[in-house]
């Protein structure tokens, strides 16, 4: 019997109360109603992008080892479950569900 595929969590895990860019737009801060605030660096977020282009580049071994000096140039909501982040290197395809942002921030801080 085949193992059941793990489905991504699109529930959102609760949206942040606001979206704040700090440090010359290089840090994304997300305060939540639970009095928890998470933050992540633009380079780390860019490196964590799961779009098809980035996934293909990883599989082909062509994904950059890091992204230093990046800023976030635009943020767009995707429904109520995610943010679409645009980066200063021109990349604008990443969709970051709230639950994934929380997971990334937790991993970056701990």
PDB file of C-alpha atoms in Angstrom:
ATOM      1  CA  UNK A   1       0.000   0.000   0.000  1.00  0.00           C
ATOM      2  CA  UNK A   2       1.413   3.376  -1.031  1.00  0.00           C
ATOM      3  CA  UNK A   3       1.915   6.074   1.582  1.00  0.00           C
ATOM      4  CA  UNK A   4      -0.533   8.953   1.402  1.00  0.00           C
ATOM      5  CA  UNK A   5       0.933  12.123  -0.108  1.00  0.00           C
ATOM      6  CA  UNK A   6       1.373  14.959   2.334  1.00  0.00           C
ATOM      7  CA  UNK A   7      -0.731  17.900   1.248  1.00  0.00           C
ATOM      8  CA  UNK A   8       0.510  21.470   1.746  1.00  0.00           C
ATOM      9  CA  UNK A   9      -1.236  23.510   4.414  1.00  0.00           C
ATOM     10  CA  UNK A  10      -3.234  26.226   2.667  1.00  0.00           C
ATOM     11  CA  UNK A  11      -5.247  27.134   5.748  1.00  0.00           C
ATOM     12  CA  UNK A  12      -2.992  30.099   6.311  1.00  0.00           C
ATOM     13  CA  UNK A  13      -2.489  29.524   9.999  1.00  0.00           C
ATOM     14  CA  UNK A  14      -3.791  33.014  10.664  1.00  0.00           C
ATOM     15  CA  UNK A  15      -2.770  36.190   8.926  1.00  0.00           C
ATOM     16  CA  UNK A  16      -0.462  38.750  10.459  1.00  0.00           C
ATOM     17  CA  UNK A  17      -2.054  41.937  11.778  1.00  0.00           C
ATOM     18  CA  UNK A  18       0.208  43.947   9.499  1.00  0.00           C
ATOM     19  CA  UNK A  19       3.143  43.518   7.158  1.00  0.00           C
ATOM     20  CA  UNK A  20       6.160  45.691   7.944  1.00  0.00           C
ATOM     21  CA  UNK A  21       9.359  46.189   5.966  1.00  0.00           C
ATOM     22  CA  UNK A  22      12.372  47.343   7.999  1.00  0.00           C
ATOM     23  CA  UNK A  23      16.104  47.848   7.504  1.00  0.00           C
ATOM     24  CA  UNK A  24      15.897  49.409   4.021  1.00  0.00           C
ATOM     25  CA  UNK A  25      13.253  46.859   3.015  1.00  0.00           C
ATOM     26  CA  UNK A  26      15.585  43.924   3.746  1.00  0.00           C
ATOM     27  CA  UNK A  27      13.630  42.557   6.744  1.00  0.00           C
ATOM     28  CA  UNK A  28      10.003  41.433   6.714  1.00  0.00           C
ATOM     29  CA  UNK A  29       8.270  41.711  10.096  1.00  0.00           C
ATOM     30  CA  UNK A  30       4.902  40.096  10.739  1.00  0.00           C
ATOM     31  CA  UNK A  31       3.182  40.822  14.069  1.00  0.00           C
ATOM     32  CA  UNK A  32       0.330  38.443  14.918  1.00  0.00           C
ATOM     33  CA  UNK A  33      -2.637  38.890  17.258  1.00  0.00           C
ATOM     34  CA  UNK A  34      -1.137  36.285  19.572  1.00  0.00           C
ATOM     35  CA  UNK A  35       1.489  38.908  20.552  1.00  0.00           C
ATOM     36  CA  UNK A  36       4.057  36.947  18.574  1.00  0.00           C
ATOM     37  CA  UNK A  37       6.044  38.805  15.962  1.00  0.00           C
ATOM     38  CA  UNK A  38       8.184  37.015  13.422  1.00  0.00           C
ATOM     39  CA  UNK A  39      10.781  38.449  11.092  1.00  0.00           C
ATOM     40  CA  UNK A  40      12.868  37.168   8.216  1.00  0.00           C
ATOM     41  CA  UNK A  41      15.632  38.542   6.042  1.00  0.00           C
ATOM     42  CA  UNK A  42      14.875  39.134   2.332  1.00  0.00           C
ATOM     43  CA  UNK A  43      17.824  36.962   1.271  1.00  0.00           C
ATOM     44  CA  UNK A  44      16.657  34.054   3.415  1.00  0.00           C
ATOM     45  CA  UNK A  45      13.120  34.380   2.062  1.00  0.00           C
ATOM     46  CA  UNK A  46      14.407  34.469  -1.521  1.00  0.00           C
ATOM     47  CA  UNK A  47      16.473  31.347  -0.847  1.00  0.00           C
ATOM     48  CA  UNK A  48      13.361  29.623   0.560  1.00  0.00           C
ATOM     49  CA  UNK A  49      11.181  30.352  -2.479  1.00  0.00           C
ATOM     50  CA  UNK A  50       9.302  27.258  -3.643  1.00  0.00           C
ATOM     51  CA  UNK A  51       8.092  28.513  -7.030  1.00  0.00           C
ATOM     52  CA  UNK A  52       8.484  26.250 -10.078  1.00  0.00           C
ATOM     53  CA  UNK A  53      11.482  28.226 -11.384  1.00  0.00           C
ATOM     54  CA  UNK A  54      13.388  27.965  -8.099  1.00  0.00           C
ATOM     55  CA  UNK A  55      12.455  24.304  -7.671  1.00  0.00           C
ATOM     56  CA  UNK A  56      13.716  23.518 -11.194  1.00  0.00           C
ATOM     57  CA  UNK A  57      16.954  25.437 -10.539  1.00  0.00           C
ATOM     58  CA  UNK A  58      17.495  23.427  -7.336  1.00  0.00           C
ATOM     59  CA  UNK A  59      16.926  20.111  -9.122  1.00  0.00           C
ATOM     60  CA  UNK A  60      19.357  21.128 -11.886  1.00  0.00           C
ATOM     61  CA  UNK A  61      21.959  22.306  -9.376  1.00  0.00           C
ATOM     62  CA  UNK A  62      21.772  25.865 -10.721  1.00  0.00           C
ATOM     63  CA  UNK A  63      20.221  27.554  -7.685  1.00  0.00           C
ATOM     64  CA  UNK A  64      22.479  30.220  -6.127  1.00  0.00           C
ATOM     65  CA  UNK A  65      24.086  29.402  -2.796  1.00  0.00           C
ATOM     66  CA  UNK A  66      22.821  32.616  -1.231  1.00  0.00           C
ATOM     67  CA  UNK A  67      21.202  35.975  -1.811  1.00  0.00           C
ATOM     68  CA  UNK A  68      22.966  38.797  -0.010  1.00  0.00           C
ATOM     69  CA  UNK A  69      22.047  42.442  -0.248  1.00  0.00           C
ATOM     70  CA  UNK A  70      18.480  41.839  -1.426  1.00  0.00           C
ATOM     71  CA  UNK A  71      15.451  43.880  -0.531  1.00  0.00           C
ATOM     72  CA  UNK A  72      11.735  43.263  -0.910  1.00  0.00           C
ATOM     73  CA  UNK A  73      10.345  45.631  -3.526  1.00  0.00           C
ATOM     74  CA  UNK A  74       6.668  44.717  -3.430  1.00  0.00           C
ATOM     75  CA  UNK A  75       4.256  42.623  -1.379  1.00  0.00           C
ATOM     76  CA  UNK A  76       0.906  41.437  -2.700  1.00  0.00           C
ATOM     77  CA  UNK A  77      -1.697  39.413  -0.801  1.00  0.00           C
ATOM     78  CA  UNK A  78      -2.752  36.124  -2.371  1.00  0.00           C
ATOM     79  CA  UNK A  79      -6.287  35.727  -1.117  1.00  0.00           C
ATOM     80  CA  UNK A  80      -6.228  35.356   2.633  1.00  0.00           C
ATOM     81  CA  UNK A  81      -3.675  32.540   2.779  1.00  0.00           C
ATOM     82  CA  UNK A  82      -0.388  33.917   1.431  1.00  0.00           C
ATOM     83  CA  UNK A  83       1.863  36.757   0.327  1.00  0.00           C
ATOM     84  CA  UNK A  84       3.533  37.161  -3.060  1.00  0.00           C
ATOM     85  CA  UNK A  85       6.950  38.724  -2.480  1.00  0.00           C
ATOM     86  CA  UNK A  86       8.894  40.627  -5.140  1.00  0.00           C
ATOM     87  CA  UNK A  87      12.658  40.927  -4.666  1.00  0.00           C
ATOM     88  CA  UNK A  88      15.214  43.467  -5.858  1.00  0.00           C
ATOM     89  CA  UNK A  89      16.878  40.831  -8.099  1.00  0.00           C
ATOM     90  CA  UNK A  90      13.686  40.830 -10.194  1.00  0.00           C
ATOM     91  CA  UNK A  91      12.273  37.556  -8.854  1.00  0.00           C
ATOM     92  CA  UNK A  92       8.528  37.886  -8.281  1.00  0.00           C
ATOM     93  CA  UNK A  93       7.062  34.387  -8.490  1.00  0.00           C
ATOM     94  CA  UNK A  94       7.230  33.242  -4.885  1.00  0.00           C
ATOM     95  CA  UNK A  95       3.996  32.563  -3.021  1.00  0.00           C
ATOM     96  CA  UNK A  96       4.557  32.341   0.729  1.00  0.00           C
ATOM     97  CA  UNK A  97       1.581  30.950   2.709  1.00  0.00           C
ATOM     98  CA  UNK A  98       1.264  32.366   6.239  1.00  0.00           C
ATOM     99  CA  UNK A  99       2.005  28.925   7.683  1.00  0.00           C
ATOM    100  CA  UNK A 100       5.197  28.680   5.597  1.00  0.00           C
ATOM    101  CA  UNK A 101       6.310  32.170   6.706  1.00  0.00           C
ATOM    102  CA  UNK A 102       5.829  31.127  10.331  1.00  0.00           C
ATOM    103  CA  UNK A 103       7.805  27.922   9.732  1.00  0.00           C
ATOM    104  CA  UNK A 104      10.620  29.818   7.986  1.00  0.00           C
ATOM    105  CA  UNK A 105      10.856  32.451  10.708  1.00  0.00           C
ATOM    106  CA  UNK A 106      10.946  29.777  13.402  1.00  0.00           C
ATOM    107  CA  UNK A 107      13.748  27.970  11.568  1.00  0.00           C
ATOM    108  CA  UNK A 108      15.713  31.175  11.006  1.00  0.00           C
ATOM    109  CA  UNK A 109      15.529  32.205  14.650  1.00  0.00           C
ATOM    110  CA  UNK A 110      16.142  28.846  16.240  1.00  0.00           C
TER     111      UNK A 110
END
